[in-house]
Amino acid sequence: MNETNIKADFLAFGAHSDDVEIGMGGSLAKWLNEGRSAIICDLTKAELSSNGTPENRLIEADHAAEILGIQKRLNLNLGDRCIITNQDSIEKVVRVIREVKPQVIFSPYYKDRHPDHENTAKLIIEAVFSAGIRKYDTGQDPHKAIHYHYMINGIHKPDFVVDISNWQEQKTRALSAYKSQFTPENGISTPLTDGYIDAVLARDKIFGKEVEVSAAEGFKSDKPLLLNKDITGVR
């Protein structure tokens, strides 16, 4: 990683640029508006996507991050459909975690139709654990963080939700930055081109209705949640 002195409250990992925006774009917009900081780290350049090019996708990703107010966006370039959990990939992710020193880490939920999303979840789980081990040597200090999962495809019962009623419009604009994926002019038909953004927003409304707000994003936790503690871990 070529970046130095990058610190943030939140560190969100995605297999491809647009994953984080789909699952938790509204939550990030909300938290950033409250004065917190966030970094997104994409694991690949999505070079096997049916529409668009890796170069254009990077431009779209930066635009989406700017819309949300993201502090910085990183890319580990592990290779699309090449996300595996081995020592090399674990170390690369650990280095990012220890550099950013987030209080909360997010990754995709490990039950998803796309293998890259599931493999990203597995890799981040391993890396979060290794990042906290003192003798796992990367030349950096160990770092422990809370770890939650956001949802990309499908609807799963969340362990908690975040009210994004005031931030869904900003999330929509961030998703719309990915024109090559969701609204390509000369692209081919994919699951992303057939009203996908509308489906994501509908899921937000379903989760919102469950807690009597207009829209909410759902998250999964591998550990029990302590009710009298701020679930974001940031005071």
PDB file of C-alpha atoms in Angstrom:
ATOM      1  CA  MET A   1       0.000   0.000   0.000  1.00  0.00           C
ATOM      2  CA  ASN A   2       1.478   3.290  -1.089  1.00  0.00           C
ATOM      3  CA  GLU A   3      -0.659   5.458   1.189  1.00  0.00           C
ATOM      4  CA  THR A   4       0.752   6.778   4.460  1.00  0.00           C
ATOM      5  CA  ASN A   5      -0.818   8.390   7.484  1.00  0.00           C
ATOM      6  CA  ILE A   6      -4.353   7.430   6.522  1.00  0.00           C
ATOM      7  CA  LYS A   7      -6.577   6.952   9.546  1.00  0.00           C
ATOM      8  CA  ALA A   8     -10.346   6.635   9.743  1.00  0.00           C
ATOM      9  CA  ASP A   9     -13.126   5.597  12.099  1.00  0.00           C
ATOM     10  CA  PHE A  10     -14.602   3.213   9.535  1.00  0.00           C
ATOM     11  CA  LEU A  11     -12.967   0.932   6.957  1.00  0.00           C
ATOM     12  CA  ALA A  12     -15.318  -0.683   4.436  1.00  0.00           C
ATOM     13  CA  PHE A  13     -14.100  -3.472   2.145  1.00  0.00           C
ATOM     14  CA  GLY A  14     -15.781  -4.527  -1.090  1.00  0.00           C
ATOM     15  CA  ALA A  15     -14.911  -7.012  -3.803  1.00  0.00           C
ATOM     16  CA  HIS A  16     -15.789  -4.479  -6.489  1.00  0.00           C
ATOM     17  CA  SER A  17     -16.367  -0.756  -6.505  1.00  0.00           C
ATOM     18  CA  ASP A  18     -20.141  -0.253  -5.985  1.00  0.00           C
ATOM     19  CA  ASP A  19     -20.419  -3.086  -3.416  1.00  0.00           C
ATOM     20  CA  VAL A  20     -19.997  -0.789  -0.428  1.00  0.00           C
ATOM     21  CA  GLU A  21     -22.372   1.815  -1.857  1.00  0.00           C
ATOM     22  CA  ILE A  22     -25.038  -0.847  -2.448  1.00  0.00           C
ATOM     23  CA  GLY A  23     -24.881  -2.253   1.054  1.00  0.00           C
ATOM     24  CA  MET A  24     -24.114   0.748   3.241  1.00  0.00           C
ATOM     25  CA  GLY A  25     -23.848   3.931   1.207  1.00  0.00           C
ATOM     26  CA  GLY A  26     -26.561   5.614   3.246  1.00  0.00           C
ATOM     27  CA  SER A  27     -24.988   4.672   6.570  1.00  0.00           C
ATOM     28  CA  LEU A  28     -21.625   6.057   5.511  1.00  0.00           C
ATOM     29  CA  ALA A  29     -23.238   9.294   4.357  1.00  0.00           C
ATOM     30  CA  LYS A  30     -25.015   9.581   7.714  1.00  0.00           C
ATOM     31  CA  TRP A  31     -21.920   8.907   9.814  1.00  0.00           C
ATOM     32  CA  LEU A  32     -19.704  11.183   7.754  1.00  0.00           C
ATOM     33  CA  ASN A  33     -22.225  13.978   8.151  1.00  0.00           C
ATOM     34  CA  GLU A  34     -21.891  13.458  11.911  1.00  0.00           C
ATOM     35  CA  GLY A  35     -18.192  14.234  11.674  1.00  0.00           C
ATOM     36  CA  ARG A  36     -16.778  10.736  11.475  1.00  0.00           C
ATOM     37  CA  SER A  37     -14.332   9.504   8.849  1.00  0.00           C
ATOM     38  CA  ALA A  38     -14.312   6.558   6.472  1.00  0.00           C
ATOM     39  CA  ILE A  39     -12.127   4.836   3.916  1.00  0.00           C
ATOM     40  CA  ILE A  40     -13.283   2.346   1.281  1.00  0.00           C
ATOM     41  CA  CYS A  41     -10.944  -0.407   0.098  1.00  0.00           C
ATOM     42  CA  ASP A  42     -11.955  -2.293  -3.046  1.00  0.00           C
ATOM     43  CA  LEU A  43     -10.206  -5.629  -3.520  1.00  0.00           C
ATOM     44  CA  THR A  44     -10.347  -5.682  -7.332  1.00  0.00           C
ATOM     45  CA  LYS A  45     -10.728  -3.379 -10.323  1.00  0.00           C
ATOM     46  CA  ALA A  46     -13.786  -5.374 -11.455  1.00  0.00           C
ATOM     47  CA  GLU A  47     -11.988  -6.079 -14.708  1.00  0.00           C
ATOM     48  CA  LEU A  48     -14.345  -8.946 -15.632  1.00  0.00           C
ATOM     49  CA  SER A  49     -17.512  -6.852 -15.428  1.00  0.00           C
ATOM     50  CA  SER A  50     -19.747  -7.303 -18.470  1.00  0.00           C
ATOM     51  CA  ASN A  51     -20.058  -3.550 -19.002  1.00  0.00           C
ATOM     52  CA  GLY A  52     -17.554  -0.729 -18.766  1.00  0.00           C
ATOM     53  CA  THR A  53     -13.782  -0.842 -18.426  1.00  0.00           C
ATOM     54  CA  PRO A  54     -11.563  -1.004 -15.327  1.00  0.00           C
ATOM     55  CA  GLU A  55     -10.313   2.502 -16.091  1.00  0.00           C
ATOM     56  CA  ASN A  56     -13.819   3.946 -16.316  1.00  0.00           C
ATOM     57  CA  ARG A  57     -14.913   1.998 -13.238  1.00  0.00           C
ATOM     58  CA  LEU A  58     -12.149   3.644 -11.201  1.00  0.00           C
ATOM     59  CA  ILE A  59     -13.362   7.077 -12.306  1.00  0.00           C
ATOM     60  CA  GLU A  60     -16.928   6.169 -11.350  1.00  0.00           C
ATOM     61  CA  ALA A  61     -15.744   4.825  -7.992  1.00  0.00           C
ATOM     62  CA  ASP A  62     -13.930   8.043  -7.166  1.00  0.00           C
ATOM     63  CA  HIS A  63     -17.016  10.046  -8.135  1.00  0.00           C
ATOM     64  CA  ALA A  64     -19.250   7.905  -5.917  1.00  0.00           C
ATOM     65  CA  ALA A  65     -16.821   8.273  -3.012  1.00  0.00           C
ATOM     66  CA  GLU A  66     -16.819  12.039  -3.486  1.00  0.00           C
ATOM     67  CA  ILE A  67     -20.619  12.111  -3.389  1.00  0.00           C
ATOM     68  CA  LEU A  68     -20.633  10.223  -0.082  1.00  0.00           C
ATOM     69  CA  GLY A  69     -17.785  12.302   1.351  1.00  0.00           C
ATOM     70  CA  ILE A  70     -15.380   9.373   1.690  1.00  0.00           C
ATOM     71  CA  GLN A  71     -11.937  10.391   2.948  1.00  0.00           C
ATOM     72  CA  LYS A  72     -10.005   8.093   0.597  1.00  0.00           C
ATOM     73  CA  ARG A  73     -10.596   5.092  -1.647  1.00  0.00           C
ATOM     74  CA  LEU A  74      -8.009   2.323  -1.971  1.00  0.00           C
ATOM     75  CA  ASN A  75      -7.743  -0.641  -4.342  1.00  0.00           C
ATOM     76  CA  LEU A  76      -5.699  -3.774  -3.614  1.00  0.00           C
ATOM     77  CA  ASN A  77      -6.001  -5.071  -7.205  1.00  0.00           C
ATOM     78  CA  LEU A  78      -6.227  -8.738  -6.180  1.00  0.00           C
ATOM     79  CA  GLY A  79      -7.821  -9.652  -9.509  1.00  0.00           C
ATOM     80  CA  ASP A  80     -11.493 -10.092 -10.354  1.00  0.00           C
ATOM     81  CA  ARG A  81     -12.615 -13.678  -9.593  1.00  0.00           C
ATOM     82  CA  CYS A  82      -9.212 -14.227  -7.959  1.00  0.00           C
ATOM     83  CA  ILE A  83     -10.132 -13.366  -4.370  1.00  0.00           C
ATOM     84  CA  ILE A  84      -8.854 -16.208  -2.238  1.00  0.00           C
ATOM     85  CA  THR A  85      -7.879 -16.546   1.379  1.00  0.00           C
ATOM     86  CA  ASN A  86      -4.145 -17.237   1.409  1.00  0.00           C
ATOM     87  CA  GLN A  87      -1.230 -15.731   3.296  1.00  0.00           C
ATOM     88  CA  ASP A  88      -0.452 -13.189   0.590  1.00  0.00           C
ATOM     89  CA  SER A  89      -3.970 -11.766   0.408  1.00  0.00           C
ATOM     90  CA  ILE A  90      -4.407 -11.864   4.193  1.00  0.00           C
ATOM     91  CA  GLU A  91      -1.198  -9.902   4.671  1.00  0.00           C
ATOM     92  CA  LYS A  92      -2.244  -7.258   2.141  1.00  0.00           C
ATOM     93  CA  VAL A  93      -5.529  -6.700   3.963  1.00  0.00           C
ATOM     94  CA  VAL A  94      -3.860  -6.760   7.383  1.00  0.00           C
ATOM     95  CA  ARG A  95      -1.488  -4.011   6.250  1.00  0.00           C
ATOM     96  CA  VAL A  96      -4.455  -1.827   5.289  1.00  0.00           C
ATOM     97  CA  ILE A  97      -6.221  -2.471   8.596  1.00  0.00           C
ATOM     98  CA  ARG A  98      -3.128  -1.677  10.637  1.00  0.00           C
ATOM     99  CA  GLU A  99      -2.443   1.455   8.604  1.00  0.00           C
ATOM    100  CA  VAL A 100      -5.977   2.845   8.803  1.00  0.00           C
ATOM    101  CA  LYS A 101      -6.573   1.731  12.420  1.00  0.00           C
ATOM    102  CA  PRO A 102     -10.385   1.791  12.134  1.00  0.00           C
ATOM    103  CA  GLN A 103     -12.695   1.306  15.054  1.00  0.00           C
ATOM    104  CA  VAL A 104     -15.157  -0.569  12.846  1.00  0.00           C
ATOM    105  CA  ILE A 105     -14.548  -2.725   9.763  1.00  0.00           C
ATOM    106  CA  PHE A 106     -17.260  -3.674   7.277  1.00  0.00           C
ATOM    107  CA  SER A 107     -17.295  -6.393   4.628  1.00  0.00           C
ATOM    108  CA  PRO A 108     -19.987  -8.131   2.542  1.00  0.00           C
ATOM    109  CA  TYR A 109     -22.241 -10.698   4.181  1.00  0.00           C
ATOM    110  CA  TYR A 110     -20.938 -14.192   3.490  1.00  0.00           C
ATOM    111  CA  LYS A 111     -24.249 -15.453   2.048  1.00  0.00           C
ATOM    112  CA  ASP A 112     -24.490 -13.923  -1.421  1.00  0.00           C
ATOM    113  CA  ARG A 113     -25.119 -15.153  -4.954  1.00  0.00           C
ATOM    114  CA  HIS A 114     -21.743 -13.784  -6.108  1.00  0.00           C
ATOM    115  CA  PRO A 115     -18.741 -15.916  -5.051  1.00  0.00           C
ATOM    116  CA  ASP A 116     -16.493 -12.832  -4.965  1.00  0.00           C
ATOM    117  CA  HIS A 117     -18.675 -11.308  -2.258  1.00  0.00           C
ATOM    118  CA  GLU A 118     -18.608 -14.489  -0.197  1.00  0.00           C
ATOM    119  CA  ASN A 119     -14.852 -14.860  -0.666  1.00  0.00           C
ATOM    120  CA  THR A 120     -14.318 -11.244   0.352  1.00  0.00           C
ATOM    121  CA  ALA A 121     -16.196 -11.876   3.587  1.00  0.00           C
ATOM    122  CA  LYS A 122     -14.050 -14.926   4.346  1.00  0.00           C
ATOM    123  CA  LEU A 123     -10.826 -13.067   3.574  1.00  0.00           C
ATOM    124  CA  ILE A 124     -11.714 -10.070   5.733  1.00  0.00           C
ATOM    125  CA  ILE A 125     -12.725 -12.310   8.656  1.00  0.00           C
ATOM    126  CA  GLU A 126      -9.281 -13.933   8.536  1.00  0.00           C
ATOM    127  CA  ALA A 127      -7.486 -10.610   8.134  1.00  0.00           C
ATOM    128  CA  VAL A 128      -9.361  -8.915  10.984  1.00  0.00           C
ATOM    129  CA  PHE A 129      -8.295 -11.754  13.271  1.00  0.00           C
ATOM    130  CA  SER A 130      -4.675 -11.710  12.104  1.00  0.00           C
ATOM    131  CA  ALA A 131      -4.455  -7.913  12.365  1.00  0.00           C
ATOM    132  CA  GLY A 132      -4.939  -8.215  16.114  1.00  0.00           C
ATOM    133  CA  ILE A 133      -2.185 -10.785  16.640  1.00  0.00           C
ATOM    134  CA  ARG A 134       0.966  -9.163  18.013  1.00  0.00           C
ATOM    135  CA  LYS A 135       3.315 -11.730  16.482  1.00  0.00           C
ATOM    136  CA  TYR A 136       1.748 -11.531  13.018  1.00  0.00           C
ATOM    137  CA  ASP A 137       4.592  -9.429  11.689  1.00  0.00           C
ATOM    138  CA  THR A 138       4.036  -6.763   9.057  1.00  0.00           C
ATOM    139  CA  GLY A 139       6.294  -4.186  10.671  1.00  0.00           C
ATOM    140  CA  GLN A 140       3.189  -2.452  12.044  1.00  0.00           C
ATOM    141  CA  ASP A 141       1.460  -2.353  15.404  1.00  0.00           C
ATOM    142  CA  PRO A 142      -1.353  -4.891  15.880  1.00  0.00           C
ATOM    143  CA  HIS A 143      -4.870  -3.515  15.663  1.00  0.00           C
ATOM    144  CA  LYS A 144      -8.238  -4.867  16.788  1.00  0.00           C
ATOM    145  CA  ALA A 145     -11.569  -3.607  15.485  1.00  0.00           C
ATOM    146  CA  ILE A 146     -15.274  -4.377  15.522  1.00  0.00           C
ATOM    147  CA  HIS A 147     -16.369  -6.229  12.374  1.00  0.00           C
ATOM    148  CA  TYR A 148     -19.825  -6.140  10.774  1.00  0.00           C
ATOM    149  CA  HIS A 149     -21.235  -7.355   7.454  1.00  0.00           C
ATOM    150  CA  TYR A 150     -23.392  -5.373   5.025  1.00  0.00           C
ATOM    151  CA  MET A 151     -25.704  -6.925   2.436  1.00  0.00           C
ATOM    152  CA  ILE A 152     -25.268  -6.689  -1.321  1.00  0.00           C
ATOM    153  CA  ASN A 153     -27.614  -9.193  -2.984  1.00  0.00           C
ATOM    154  CA  GLY A 154     -30.726 -10.655  -1.417  1.00  0.00           C
ATOM    155  CA  ILE A 155     -32.560  -9.912   1.796  1.00  0.00           C
ATOM    156  CA  HIS A 156     -31.383 -11.463   5.049  1.00  0.00           C
ATOM    157  CA  LYS A 157     -32.674 -10.848   8.540  1.00  0.00           C
ATOM    158  CA  PRO A 158     -30.383  -8.126   9.915  1.00  0.00           C
ATOM    159  CA  ASP A 159     -28.937  -8.121  13.409  1.00  0.00           C
ATOM    160  CA  PHE A 160     -29.296  -4.350  13.442  1.00  0.00           C
ATOM    161  CA  VAL A 161     -30.307  -1.590  11.050  1.00  0.00           C
ATOM    162  CA  VAL A 162     -29.238   2.013  10.563  1.00  0.00           C
ATOM    163  CA  ASP A 163     -31.831   4.687   9.811  1.00  0.00           C
ATOM    164  CA  ILE A 164     -30.874   6.302   6.491  1.00  0.00           C
ATOM    165  CA  SER A 165     -34.153   8.119   5.869  1.00  0.00           C
ATOM    166  CA  ASN A 166     -32.353  11.432   5.383  1.00  0.00           C
ATOM    167  CA  TRP A 167     -29.512   9.903   3.390  1.00  0.00           C
ATOM    168  CA  GLN A 168     -31.125   7.602   0.831  1.00  0.00           C
ATOM    169  CA  GLU A 169     -31.106  10.335  -1.811  1.00  0.00           C
ATOM    170  CA  GLN A 170     -27.342  10.746  -1.348  1.00  0.00           C
ATOM    171  CA  LYS A 171     -26.922   6.971  -1.566  1.00  0.00           C
ATOM    172  CA  THR A 172     -28.947   6.969  -4.790  1.00  0.00           C
ATOM    173  CA  ARG A 173     -26.692   9.612  -6.320  1.00  0.00           C
ATOM    174  CA  ALA A 174     -23.604   7.603  -5.339  1.00  0.00           C
ATOM    175  CA  LEU A 175     -25.005   4.462  -6.969  1.00  0.00           C
ATOM    176  CA  SER A 176     -26.003   6.442 -10.054  1.00  0.00           C
ATOM    177  CA  ALA A 177     -22.352   7.425 -10.485  1.00  0.00           C
ATOM    178  CA  TYR A 178     -21.798   3.873 -11.761  1.00  0.00           C
ATOM    179  CA  LYS A 179     -23.431   4.538 -15.102  1.00  0.00           C
ATOM    180  CA  SER A 180     -21.458   1.751 -16.790  1.00  0.00           C
ATOM    181  CA  GLN A 181     -23.002  -0.813 -14.448  1.00  0.00           C
ATOM    182  CA  PHE A 182     -26.548   0.326 -13.771  1.00  0.00           C
ATOM    183  CA  THR A 183     -27.525   2.475 -16.778  1.00  0.00           C
ATOM    184  CA  PRO A 184     -25.139   1.706 -19.667  1.00  0.00           C
ATOM    185  CA  GLU A 185     -26.094   3.307 -22.978  1.00  0.00           C
ATOM    186  CA  ASN A 186     -24.547   0.648 -25.189  1.00  0.00           C
ATOM    187  CA  GLY A 187     -23.990  -2.210 -22.759  1.00  0.00           C
ATOM    188  CA  ILE A 188     -25.428  -5.688 -22.509  1.00  0.00           C
ATOM    189  CA  SER A 189     -28.207  -6.767 -20.184  1.00  0.00           C
ATOM    190  CA  THR A 190     -27.061  -7.988 -16.749  1.00  0.00           C
ATOM    191  CA  PRO A 191     -28.708  -8.390 -13.321  1.00  0.00           C
ATOM    192  CA  LEU A 192     -27.443  -4.864 -12.582  1.00  0.00           C
ATOM    193  CA  THR A 193     -29.119  -3.181 -15.548  1.00  0.00           C
ATOM    194  CA  ASP A 194     -32.687  -4.294 -14.901  1.00  0.00           C
ATOM    195  CA  GLY A 195     -33.845  -1.948 -12.152  1.00  0.00           C
ATOM    196  CA  TYR A 196     -31.139  -3.002  -9.693  1.00  0.00           C
ATOM    197  CA  ILE A 197     -30.894   0.378  -7.946  1.00  0.00           C
ATOM    198  CA  ASP A 198     -34.668   0.383  -7.467  1.00  0.00           C
ATOM    199  CA  ALA A 199     -34.431  -3.071  -5.889  1.00  0.00           C
ATOM    200  CA  VAL A 200     -31.715  -1.911  -3.486  1.00  0.00           C
ATOM    201  CA  LEU A 201     -33.776   1.109  -2.450  1.00  0.00           C
ATOM    202  CA  ALA A 202     -36.832  -1.121  -2.015  1.00  0.00           C
ATOM    203  CA  ARG A 203     -34.874  -3.335   0.384  1.00  0.00           C
ATOM    204  CA  ASP A 204     -33.901  -0.240   2.350  1.00  0.00           C
ATOM    205  CA  LYS A 205     -37.580   0.662   2.598  1.00  0.00           C
ATOM    206  CA  ILE A 206     -38.476  -2.849   3.775  1.00  0.00           C
ATOM    207  CA  PHE A 207     -35.880  -2.692   6.546  1.00  0.00           C
ATOM    208  CA  GLY A 208     -37.043   0.811   7.383  1.00  0.00           C
ATOM    209  CA  LYS A 209     -40.663  -0.266   7.678  1.00  0.00           C
ATOM    210  CA  GLU A 210     -39.650  -2.915  10.219  1.00  0.00           C
ATOM    211  CA  VAL A 211     -38.403  -0.176  12.567  1.00  0.00           C
ATOM    212  CA  GLU A 212     -40.933   2.495  11.552  1.00  0.00           C
ATOM    213  CA  VAL A 213     -38.633   4.778   9.554  1.00  0.00           C
ATOM    214  CA  SER A 214     -38.597   5.578   5.836  1.00  0.00           C
ATOM    215  CA  ALA A 215     -35.419   3.663   4.954  1.00  0.00           C
ATOM    216  CA  ALA A 216     -32.732   1.652   6.726  1.00  0.00           C
ATOM    217  CA  GLU A 217     -29.719  -0.493   5.869  1.00  0.00           C
ATOM    218  CA  GLY A 218     -29.298  -3.885   7.486  1.00  0.00           C
ATOM    219  CA  PHE A 219     -26.139  -5.356   8.967  1.00  0.00           C
ATOM    220  CA  LYS A 220     -25.061  -8.735  10.322  1.00  0.00           C
ATOM    221  CA  SER A 221     -22.804  -9.316  13.311  1.00  0.00           C
ATOM    222  CA  ASP A 222     -20.864 -12.478  14.119  1.00  0.00           C
ATOM    223  CA  LYS A 223     -20.972 -11.595  17.814  1.00  0.00           C
ATOM    224  CA  PRO A 224     -23.803 -10.589  20.184  1.00  0.00           C
ATOM    225  CA  LEU A 225     -24.466  -6.854  20.361  1.00  0.00           C
ATOM    226  CA  LEU A 226     -24.217  -5.046  23.696  1.00  0.00           C
ATOM    227  CA  LEU A 227     -27.328  -2.873  23.870  1.00  0.00           C
ATOM    228  CA  ASN A 228     -25.894  -0.085  26.004  1.00  0.00           C
ATOM    229  CA  LYS A 229     -22.942   0.424  23.672  1.00  0.00           C
ATOM    230  CA  ASP A 230     -22.802   2.474  20.490  1.00  0.00           C
ATOM    231  CA  ILE A 231     -22.790  -0.251  17.820  1.00  0.00           C
ATOM    232  CA  THR A 232     -20.491   1.802  15.625  1.00  0.00           C
ATOM    233  CA  GLY A 233     -17.889   1.754  18.384  1.00  0.00           C
ATOM    234  CA  VAL A 234     -17.215   5.457  17.888  1.00  0.00           C
ATOM    235  CA  ARG A 235     -17.958   7.987  20.622  1.00  0.00           C
TER     236      ARG A 235
END
